[in-house]
Coordinates of C-alpha atoms in Angstrom, one line a residue:
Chain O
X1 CA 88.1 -96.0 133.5
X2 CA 91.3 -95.2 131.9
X3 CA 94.5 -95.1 135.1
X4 CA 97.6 -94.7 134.4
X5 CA 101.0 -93.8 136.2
X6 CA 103.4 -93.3 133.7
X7 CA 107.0 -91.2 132.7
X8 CA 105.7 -90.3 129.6
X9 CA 104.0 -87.2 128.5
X10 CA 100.1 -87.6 128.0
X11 CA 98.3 -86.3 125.0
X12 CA 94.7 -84.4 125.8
X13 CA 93.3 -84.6 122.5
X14 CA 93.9 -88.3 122.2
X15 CA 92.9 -88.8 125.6
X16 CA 89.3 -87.0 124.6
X17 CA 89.1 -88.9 121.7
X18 CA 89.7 -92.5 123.5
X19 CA 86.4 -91.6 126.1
X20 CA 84.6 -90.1 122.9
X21 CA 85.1 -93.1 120.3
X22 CA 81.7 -92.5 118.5
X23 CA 79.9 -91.8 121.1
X24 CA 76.9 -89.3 120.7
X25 CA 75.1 -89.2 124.0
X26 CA 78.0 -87.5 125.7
X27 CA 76.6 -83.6 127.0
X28 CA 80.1 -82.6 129.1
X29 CA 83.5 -83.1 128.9
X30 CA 86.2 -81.8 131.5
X31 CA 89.4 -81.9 131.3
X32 CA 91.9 -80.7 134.1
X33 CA 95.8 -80.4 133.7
X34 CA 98.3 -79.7 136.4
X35 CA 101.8 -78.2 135.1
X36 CA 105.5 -77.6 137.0
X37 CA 105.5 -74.3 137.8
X38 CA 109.0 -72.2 137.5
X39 CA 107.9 -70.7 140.5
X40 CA 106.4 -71.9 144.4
X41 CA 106.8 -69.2 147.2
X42 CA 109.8 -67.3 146.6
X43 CA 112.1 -69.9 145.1
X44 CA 113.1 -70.5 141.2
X45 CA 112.2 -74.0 140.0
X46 CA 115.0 -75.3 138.0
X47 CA 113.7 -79.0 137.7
X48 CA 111.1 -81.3 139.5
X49 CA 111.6 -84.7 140.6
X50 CA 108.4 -86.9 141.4
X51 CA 109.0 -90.1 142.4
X52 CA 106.1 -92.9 143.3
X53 CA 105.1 -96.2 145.1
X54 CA 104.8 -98.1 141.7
X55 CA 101.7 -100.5 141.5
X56 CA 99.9 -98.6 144.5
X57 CA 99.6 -95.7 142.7
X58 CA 97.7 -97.3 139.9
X59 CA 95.7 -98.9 143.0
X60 CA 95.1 -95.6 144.4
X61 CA 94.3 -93.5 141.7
X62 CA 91.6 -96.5 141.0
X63 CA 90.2 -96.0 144.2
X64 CA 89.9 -92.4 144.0
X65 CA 88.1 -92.9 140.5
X66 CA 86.2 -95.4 142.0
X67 CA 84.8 -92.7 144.6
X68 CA 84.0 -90.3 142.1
X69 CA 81.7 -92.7 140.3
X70 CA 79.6 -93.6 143.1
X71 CA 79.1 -90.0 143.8
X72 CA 78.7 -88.8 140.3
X73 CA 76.9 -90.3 137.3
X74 CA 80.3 -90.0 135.3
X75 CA 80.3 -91.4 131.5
X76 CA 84.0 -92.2 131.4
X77 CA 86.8 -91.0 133.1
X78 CA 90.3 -90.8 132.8
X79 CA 93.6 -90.0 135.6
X80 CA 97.0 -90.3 134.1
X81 CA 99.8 -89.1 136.8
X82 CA 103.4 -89.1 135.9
X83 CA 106.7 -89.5 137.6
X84 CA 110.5 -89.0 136.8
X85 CA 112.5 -85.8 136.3
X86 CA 109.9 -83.0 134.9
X87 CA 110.7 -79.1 133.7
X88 CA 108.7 -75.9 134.4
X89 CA 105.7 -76.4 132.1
X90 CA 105.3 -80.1 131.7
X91 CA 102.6 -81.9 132.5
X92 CA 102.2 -83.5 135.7
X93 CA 98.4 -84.8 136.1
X94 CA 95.7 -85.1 133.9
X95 CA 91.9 -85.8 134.6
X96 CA 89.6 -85.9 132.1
X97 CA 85.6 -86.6 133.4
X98 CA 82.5 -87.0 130.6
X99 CA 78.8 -87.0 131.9
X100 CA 75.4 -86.1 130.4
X101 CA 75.3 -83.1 132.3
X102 CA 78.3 -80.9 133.2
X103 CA 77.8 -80.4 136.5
X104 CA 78.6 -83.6 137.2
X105 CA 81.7 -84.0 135.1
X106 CA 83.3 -80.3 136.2
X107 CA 82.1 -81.6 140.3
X108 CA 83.8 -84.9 140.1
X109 CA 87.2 -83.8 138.1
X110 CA 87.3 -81.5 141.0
X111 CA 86.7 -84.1 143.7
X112 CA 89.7 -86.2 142.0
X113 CA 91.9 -83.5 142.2
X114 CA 91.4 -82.8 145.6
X115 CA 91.6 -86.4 146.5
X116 CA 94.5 -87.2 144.4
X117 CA 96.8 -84.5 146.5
X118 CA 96.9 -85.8 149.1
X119 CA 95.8 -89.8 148.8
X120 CA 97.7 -90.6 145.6
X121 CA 101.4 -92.1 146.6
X122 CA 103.7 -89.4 144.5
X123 CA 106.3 -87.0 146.0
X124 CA 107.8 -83.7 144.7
X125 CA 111.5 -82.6 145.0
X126 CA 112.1 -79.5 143.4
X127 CA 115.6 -78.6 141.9
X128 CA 115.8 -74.6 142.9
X129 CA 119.0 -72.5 142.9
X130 CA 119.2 -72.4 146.3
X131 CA 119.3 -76.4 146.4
X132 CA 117.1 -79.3 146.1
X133 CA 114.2 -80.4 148.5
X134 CA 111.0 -82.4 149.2
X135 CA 107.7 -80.2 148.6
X136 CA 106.0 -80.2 152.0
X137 CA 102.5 -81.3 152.5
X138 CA 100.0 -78.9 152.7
X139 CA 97.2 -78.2 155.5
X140 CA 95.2 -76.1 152.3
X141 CA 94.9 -79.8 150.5
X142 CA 93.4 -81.4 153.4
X143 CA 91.0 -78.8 153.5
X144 CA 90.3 -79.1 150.5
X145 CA 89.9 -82.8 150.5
X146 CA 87.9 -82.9 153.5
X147 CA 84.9 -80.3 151.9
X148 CA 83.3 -83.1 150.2
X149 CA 82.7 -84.9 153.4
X150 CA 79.5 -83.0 153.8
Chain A
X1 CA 109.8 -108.3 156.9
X2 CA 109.8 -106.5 153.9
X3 CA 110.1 -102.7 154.7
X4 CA 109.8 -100.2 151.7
X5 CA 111.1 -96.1 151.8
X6 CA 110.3 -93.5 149.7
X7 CA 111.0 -89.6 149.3
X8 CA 112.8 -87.9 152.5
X9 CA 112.6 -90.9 154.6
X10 CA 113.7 -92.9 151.8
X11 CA 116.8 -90.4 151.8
X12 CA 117.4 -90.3 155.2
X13 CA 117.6 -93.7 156.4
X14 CA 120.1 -94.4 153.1
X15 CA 118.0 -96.9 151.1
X16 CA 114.8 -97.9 149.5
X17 CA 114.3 -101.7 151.1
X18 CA 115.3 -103.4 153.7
X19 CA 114.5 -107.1 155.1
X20 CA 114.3 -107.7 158.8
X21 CA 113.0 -109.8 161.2
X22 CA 110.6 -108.6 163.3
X23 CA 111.3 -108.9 167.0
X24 CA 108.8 -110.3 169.0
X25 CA 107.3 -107.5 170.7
X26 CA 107.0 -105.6 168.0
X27 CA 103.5 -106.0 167.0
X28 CA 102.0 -102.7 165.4
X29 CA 103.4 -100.0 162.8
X30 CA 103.8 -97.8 165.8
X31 CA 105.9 -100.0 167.8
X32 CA 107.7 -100.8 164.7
X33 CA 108.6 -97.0 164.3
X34 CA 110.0 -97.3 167.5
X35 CA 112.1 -100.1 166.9
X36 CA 113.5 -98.8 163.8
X37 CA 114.4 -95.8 165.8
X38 CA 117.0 -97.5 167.8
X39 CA 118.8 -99.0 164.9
X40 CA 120.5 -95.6 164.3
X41 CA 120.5 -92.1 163.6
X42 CA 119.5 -92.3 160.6
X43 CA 116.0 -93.9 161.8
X44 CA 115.9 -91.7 164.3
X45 CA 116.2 -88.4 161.7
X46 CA 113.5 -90.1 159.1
X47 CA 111.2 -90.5 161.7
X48 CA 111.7 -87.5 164.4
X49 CA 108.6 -86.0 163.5
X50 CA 105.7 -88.1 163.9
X51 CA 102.9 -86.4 162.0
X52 CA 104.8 -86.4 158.8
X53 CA 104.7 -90.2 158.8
X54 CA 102.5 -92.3 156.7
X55 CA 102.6 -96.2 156.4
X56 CA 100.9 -98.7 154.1
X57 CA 100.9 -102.4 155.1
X58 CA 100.1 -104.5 152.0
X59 CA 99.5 -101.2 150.2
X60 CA 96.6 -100.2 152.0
X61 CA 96.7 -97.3 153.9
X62 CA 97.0 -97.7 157.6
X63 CA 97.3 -95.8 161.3
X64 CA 100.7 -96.4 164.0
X65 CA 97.8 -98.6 165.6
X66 CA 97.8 -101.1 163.1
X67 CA 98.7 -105.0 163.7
X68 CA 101.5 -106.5 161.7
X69 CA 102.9 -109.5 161.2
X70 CA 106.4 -111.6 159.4
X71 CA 105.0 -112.0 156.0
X72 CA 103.6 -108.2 155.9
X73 CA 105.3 -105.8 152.9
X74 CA 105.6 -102.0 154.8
X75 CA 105.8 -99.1 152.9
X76 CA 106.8 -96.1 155.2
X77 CA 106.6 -92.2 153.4
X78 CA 105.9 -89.1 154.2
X79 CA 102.4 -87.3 153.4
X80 CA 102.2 -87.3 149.6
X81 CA 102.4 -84.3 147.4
X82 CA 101.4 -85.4 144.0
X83 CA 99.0 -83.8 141.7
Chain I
X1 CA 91.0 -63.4 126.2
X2 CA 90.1 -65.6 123.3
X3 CA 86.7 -64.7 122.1
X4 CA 84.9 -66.4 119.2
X5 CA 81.9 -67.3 117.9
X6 CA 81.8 -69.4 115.0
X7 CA 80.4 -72.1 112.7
X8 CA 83.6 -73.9 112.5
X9 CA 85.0 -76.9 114.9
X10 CA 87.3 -76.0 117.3
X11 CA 90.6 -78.2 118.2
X12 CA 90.6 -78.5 122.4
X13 CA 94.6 -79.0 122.0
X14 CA 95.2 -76.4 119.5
X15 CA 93.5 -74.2 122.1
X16 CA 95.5 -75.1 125.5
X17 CA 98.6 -74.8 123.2
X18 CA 97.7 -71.4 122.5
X19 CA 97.3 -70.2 126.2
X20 CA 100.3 -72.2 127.4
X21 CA 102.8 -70.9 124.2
X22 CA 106.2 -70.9 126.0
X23 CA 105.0 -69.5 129.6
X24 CA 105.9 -72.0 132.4
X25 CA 104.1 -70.4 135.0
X26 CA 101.0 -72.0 134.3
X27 CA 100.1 -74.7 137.1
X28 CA 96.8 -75.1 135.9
X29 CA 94.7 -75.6 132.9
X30 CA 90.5 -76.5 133.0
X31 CA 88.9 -77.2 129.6
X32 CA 85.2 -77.6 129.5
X33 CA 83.3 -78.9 126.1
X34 CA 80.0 -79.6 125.7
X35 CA 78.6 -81.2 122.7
X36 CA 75.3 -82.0 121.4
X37 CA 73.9 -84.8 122.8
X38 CA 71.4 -87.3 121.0
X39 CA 68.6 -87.4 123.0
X40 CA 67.5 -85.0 125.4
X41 CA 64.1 -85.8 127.7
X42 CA 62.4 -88.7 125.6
X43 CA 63.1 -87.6 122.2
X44 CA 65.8 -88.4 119.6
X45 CA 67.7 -86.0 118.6
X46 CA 68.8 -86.1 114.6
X47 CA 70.0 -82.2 114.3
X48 CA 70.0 -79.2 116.1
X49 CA 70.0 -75.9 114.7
X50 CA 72.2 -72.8 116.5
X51 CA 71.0 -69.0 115.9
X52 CA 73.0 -66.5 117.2
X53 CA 73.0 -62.7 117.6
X54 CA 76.0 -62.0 115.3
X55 CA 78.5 -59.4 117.1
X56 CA 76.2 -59.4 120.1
X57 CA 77.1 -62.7 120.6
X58 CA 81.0 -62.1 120.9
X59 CA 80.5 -58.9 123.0
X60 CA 78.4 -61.0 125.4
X61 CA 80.4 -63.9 125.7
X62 CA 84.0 -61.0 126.8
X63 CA 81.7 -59.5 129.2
X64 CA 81.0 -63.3 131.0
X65 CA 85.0 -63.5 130.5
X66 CA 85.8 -60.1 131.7
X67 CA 83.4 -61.2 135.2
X68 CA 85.4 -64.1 135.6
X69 CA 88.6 -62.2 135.3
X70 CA 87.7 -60.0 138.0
X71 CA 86.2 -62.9 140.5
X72 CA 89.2 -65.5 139.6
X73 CA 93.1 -64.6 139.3
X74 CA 92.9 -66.4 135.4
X75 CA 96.2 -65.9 133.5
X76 CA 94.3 -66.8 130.2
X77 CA 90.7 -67.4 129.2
X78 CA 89.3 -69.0 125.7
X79 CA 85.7 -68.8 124.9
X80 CA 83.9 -70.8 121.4
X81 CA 81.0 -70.8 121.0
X82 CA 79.4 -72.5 117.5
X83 CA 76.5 -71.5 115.4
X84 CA 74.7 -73.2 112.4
X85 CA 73.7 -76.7 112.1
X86 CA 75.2 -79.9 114.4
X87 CA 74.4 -83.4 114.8
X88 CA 75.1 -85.5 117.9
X89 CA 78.4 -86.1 118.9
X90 CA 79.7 -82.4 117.6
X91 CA 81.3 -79.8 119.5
X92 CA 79.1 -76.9 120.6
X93 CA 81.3 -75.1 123.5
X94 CA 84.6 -74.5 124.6
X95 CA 85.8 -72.9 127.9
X96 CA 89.7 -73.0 128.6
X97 CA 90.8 -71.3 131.9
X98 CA 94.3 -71.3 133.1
X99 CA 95.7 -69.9 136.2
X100 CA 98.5 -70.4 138.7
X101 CA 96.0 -73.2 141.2
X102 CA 93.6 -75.2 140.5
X103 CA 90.3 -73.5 142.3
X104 CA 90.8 -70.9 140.4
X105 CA 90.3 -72.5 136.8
X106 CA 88.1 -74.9 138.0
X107 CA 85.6 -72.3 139.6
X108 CA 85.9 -69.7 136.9
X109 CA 84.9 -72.3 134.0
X110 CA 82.0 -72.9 136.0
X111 CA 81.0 -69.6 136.5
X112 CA 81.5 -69.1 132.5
X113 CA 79.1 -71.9 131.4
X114 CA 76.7 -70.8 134.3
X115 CA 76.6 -67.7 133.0
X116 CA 76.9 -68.4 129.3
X117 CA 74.1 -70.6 129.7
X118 CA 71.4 -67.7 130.4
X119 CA 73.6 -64.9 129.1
X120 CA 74.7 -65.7 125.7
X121 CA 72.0 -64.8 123.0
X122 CA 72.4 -68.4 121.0
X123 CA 69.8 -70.6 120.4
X124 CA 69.0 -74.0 120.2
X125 CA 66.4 -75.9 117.8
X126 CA 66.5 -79.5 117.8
X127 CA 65.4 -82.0 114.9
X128 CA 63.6 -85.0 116.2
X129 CA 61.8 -87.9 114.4
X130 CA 58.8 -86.5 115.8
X131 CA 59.5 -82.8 113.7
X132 CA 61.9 -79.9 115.0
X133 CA 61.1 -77.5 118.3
X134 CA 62.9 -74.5 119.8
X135 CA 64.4 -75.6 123.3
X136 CA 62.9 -74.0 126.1
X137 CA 64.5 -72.3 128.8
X138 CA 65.5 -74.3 131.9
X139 CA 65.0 -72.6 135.4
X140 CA 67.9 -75.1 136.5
X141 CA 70.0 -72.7 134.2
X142 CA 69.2 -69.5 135.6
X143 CA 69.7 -71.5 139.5
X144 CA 72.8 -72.2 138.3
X145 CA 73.4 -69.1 137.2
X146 CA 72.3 -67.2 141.0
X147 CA 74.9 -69.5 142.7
X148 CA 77.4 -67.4 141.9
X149 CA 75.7 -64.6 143.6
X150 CA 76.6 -64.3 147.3
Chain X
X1 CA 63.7 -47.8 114.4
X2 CA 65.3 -51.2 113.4
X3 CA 64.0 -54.0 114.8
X4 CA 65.3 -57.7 114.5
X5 CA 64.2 -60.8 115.8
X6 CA 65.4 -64.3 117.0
X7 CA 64.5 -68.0 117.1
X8 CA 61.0 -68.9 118.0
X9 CA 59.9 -64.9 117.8
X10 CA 61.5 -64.5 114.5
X11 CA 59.8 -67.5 113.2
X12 CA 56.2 -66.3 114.5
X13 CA 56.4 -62.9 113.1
X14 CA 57.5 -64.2 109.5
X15 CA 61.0 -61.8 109.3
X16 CA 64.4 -61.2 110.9
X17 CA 64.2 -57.6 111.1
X18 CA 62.2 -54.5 109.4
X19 CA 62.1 -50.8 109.5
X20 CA 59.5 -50.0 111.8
X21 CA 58.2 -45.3 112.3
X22 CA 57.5 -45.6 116.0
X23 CA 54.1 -43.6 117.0
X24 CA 54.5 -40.6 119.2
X25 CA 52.8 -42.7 122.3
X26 CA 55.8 -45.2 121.9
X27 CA 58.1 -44.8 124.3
X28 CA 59.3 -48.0 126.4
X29 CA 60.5 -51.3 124.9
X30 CA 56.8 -52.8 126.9
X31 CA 54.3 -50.2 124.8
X32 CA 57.0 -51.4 121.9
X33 CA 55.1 -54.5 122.6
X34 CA 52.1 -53.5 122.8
X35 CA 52.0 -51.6 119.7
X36 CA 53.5 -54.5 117.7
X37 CA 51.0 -56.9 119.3
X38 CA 48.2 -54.5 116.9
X39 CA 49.6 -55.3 114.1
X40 CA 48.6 -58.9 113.4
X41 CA 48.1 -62.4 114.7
X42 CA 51.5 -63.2 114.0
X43 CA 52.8 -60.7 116.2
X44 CA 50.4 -61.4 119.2
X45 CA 51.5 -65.3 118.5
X46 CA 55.0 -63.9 118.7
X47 CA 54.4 -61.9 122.3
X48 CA 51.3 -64.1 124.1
X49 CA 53.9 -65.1 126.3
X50 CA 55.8 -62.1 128.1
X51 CA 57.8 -64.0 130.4
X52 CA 59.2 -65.4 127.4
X53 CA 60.3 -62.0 125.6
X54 CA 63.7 -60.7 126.1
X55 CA 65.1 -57.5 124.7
X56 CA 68.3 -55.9 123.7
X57 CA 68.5 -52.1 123.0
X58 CA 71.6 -51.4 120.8
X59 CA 73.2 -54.3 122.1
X60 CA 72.8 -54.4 125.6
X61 CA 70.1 -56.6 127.5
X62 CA 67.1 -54.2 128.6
X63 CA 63.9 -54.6 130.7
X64 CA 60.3 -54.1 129.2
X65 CA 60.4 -50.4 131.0
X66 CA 63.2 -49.3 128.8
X67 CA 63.2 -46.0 126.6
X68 CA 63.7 -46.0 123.1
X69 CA 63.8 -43.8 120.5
X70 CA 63.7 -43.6 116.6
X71 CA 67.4 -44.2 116.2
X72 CA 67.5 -47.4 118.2
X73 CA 68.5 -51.3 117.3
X74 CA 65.9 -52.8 119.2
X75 CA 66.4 -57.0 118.5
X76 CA 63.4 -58.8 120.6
X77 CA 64.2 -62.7 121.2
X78 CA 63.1 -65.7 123.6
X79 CA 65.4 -66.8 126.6
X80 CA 68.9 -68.0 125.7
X81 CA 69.6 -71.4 125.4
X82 CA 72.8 -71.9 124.2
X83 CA 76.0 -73.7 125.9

């Protein structure tokens, strides 16, 4: 399990590579990226800050990994969160999940994601013409966080 | 005490760490809250609104109902919005 | 939409780069690839073989993409699907979604592979050290599949 | 009437495709079938199973009660296993 919280921009291809080696029993691989958007709501994004609790971060995002293992029979796995000032269209998260079988790697990249929202210690300001301010939290993430209670 | 602050509470009580001593009767995060709260405005603006404060003691994760103690690190935030 | 079947490898990067170009609206971006795995039940897998239904093949695999278009908001959608002989460890499918959330690209990659899975005339012949077989069917696929019905 | 074959079928019957004159009695892709399964072993080998015959009519996925006529692309072929 590869974790990392990090100001520099990740590389998906290399990040593939690292879980494939020369591996050849590996069926599935999913990979999810979350960008900065120039837009949320009605409001222009000029810049995005994300700031972070260093060290429990990494500790966090290890947890939430750790979760996804138990549930799913996951090959390799990798989370990679940055912080610092970010643009519209850079990277913000990646999560890449290898399995046998890819309903296991697509259900558990998911199942980060949804964790990661709202568990992992990182916070959004966005720069917008109209000013600067903290994303709020929201209601929609714990919902989807708490569907894979069942 | 080592108390930690990030994102808007960070901003609104004016600075990322602080040392104190914890009084005697303050015994849990939530009584904590409350005694940061009469230390000044600034408390009382970072933490007006109760359910949009989180707290990690040791970085774990905890509830306002959780013991503390002297040697404890606190981390105080709002709910997080990474990802 | 990005539809191709083909004998050559495909380059996952070279693939999100294409969706993303310069647009900074994207907040989300899914890649799925499956790859040939070395054994499958109890046998060893040296080869495997790909037939396809040439042009049939591509006309398939837009109609799969133009149903996910119309379940899923997708801002861009890339479909590969390789003929012609593999070994282990090679790249047989990609699926790329991208969209404004997550559950969107997520859920529409699914849908694709569920779909491609029973819908797409390719097949499969594998190579083993006890001689070569067509693979058969698997009712998990078309379950899979039927999911996606209600 | 063209017809082509895939995979496992095409392997059975010994070719990827031929011309084929349907007879006048010949009128849904299932007496197709039928007919074909008269003219050899390697056809019936090809078609014992008919839960494991899938058919596409000029392209597009069809059932075993399809019409067809002379001018069609009929390609005959096991389940799809690709992905």
């Amino acid at each position: 399990m590869r974790i990392s919280a990090q100001s520099e921009d990740f590389d998906i291809s290399l990040e593939i590579e690292r879980l494939k080696e020369n591996r050849t029993d590996l069926g599935a691989i999913v990979s999810f990226s979350g960008l900065v958007r120039d837009i949320h709501g009605d409001k222009i994004i000029k810049k995005m800050t994300l700031e972070h609790f260093p060290v429990m971060a990494e500790k966090e995002l290890s947890k939430i990994g750790e979760l996804a293992k138990k549930r799913w029979p996951l090959e390799g796995l990798t989370i990679i969160h940055r912080y610092g000032e970010l643009s519209p269209g850079d990277n913000i998260v990646l999560v890449i999940t290898t399995s046998h079988h890819r309903s296991a790697a697509f259900e558990a990249a998911q199942f980060i994601m949804d964790w990661l929202k709202t568990d992992a210690p990182f916070w959004k300001k966005e720069q917008t013409e109209q000013g600067e301010h903290w994303v709020g939290a929201k209601t929609d993430d714990d919902d989807q966080k708490n569907r894979w209670d069942k | 005490m080592n108390l930690i602050y990030f994102a808007l509470i960070r901003e609104n009580i004016g600075k990322s760490s602080e040392q104190i001593t914890l009084p005697n009767n303050v015994t849990t995060t939530g009584q904590l809250i409350n005694y940061l709260m009469t230390l000044g405005d600034n408390y009382q603006a970072a933490f007006s609104q109760s359910d949009l404060i989180r707290l990690a003691v040791n970085q774990e994760y905890v509830n306002l109902d959780h013991p503390i103690s002297d040697g404890d690190e606190i981390a105080i935030f709002p709910p997080m919005t990474g990802g």
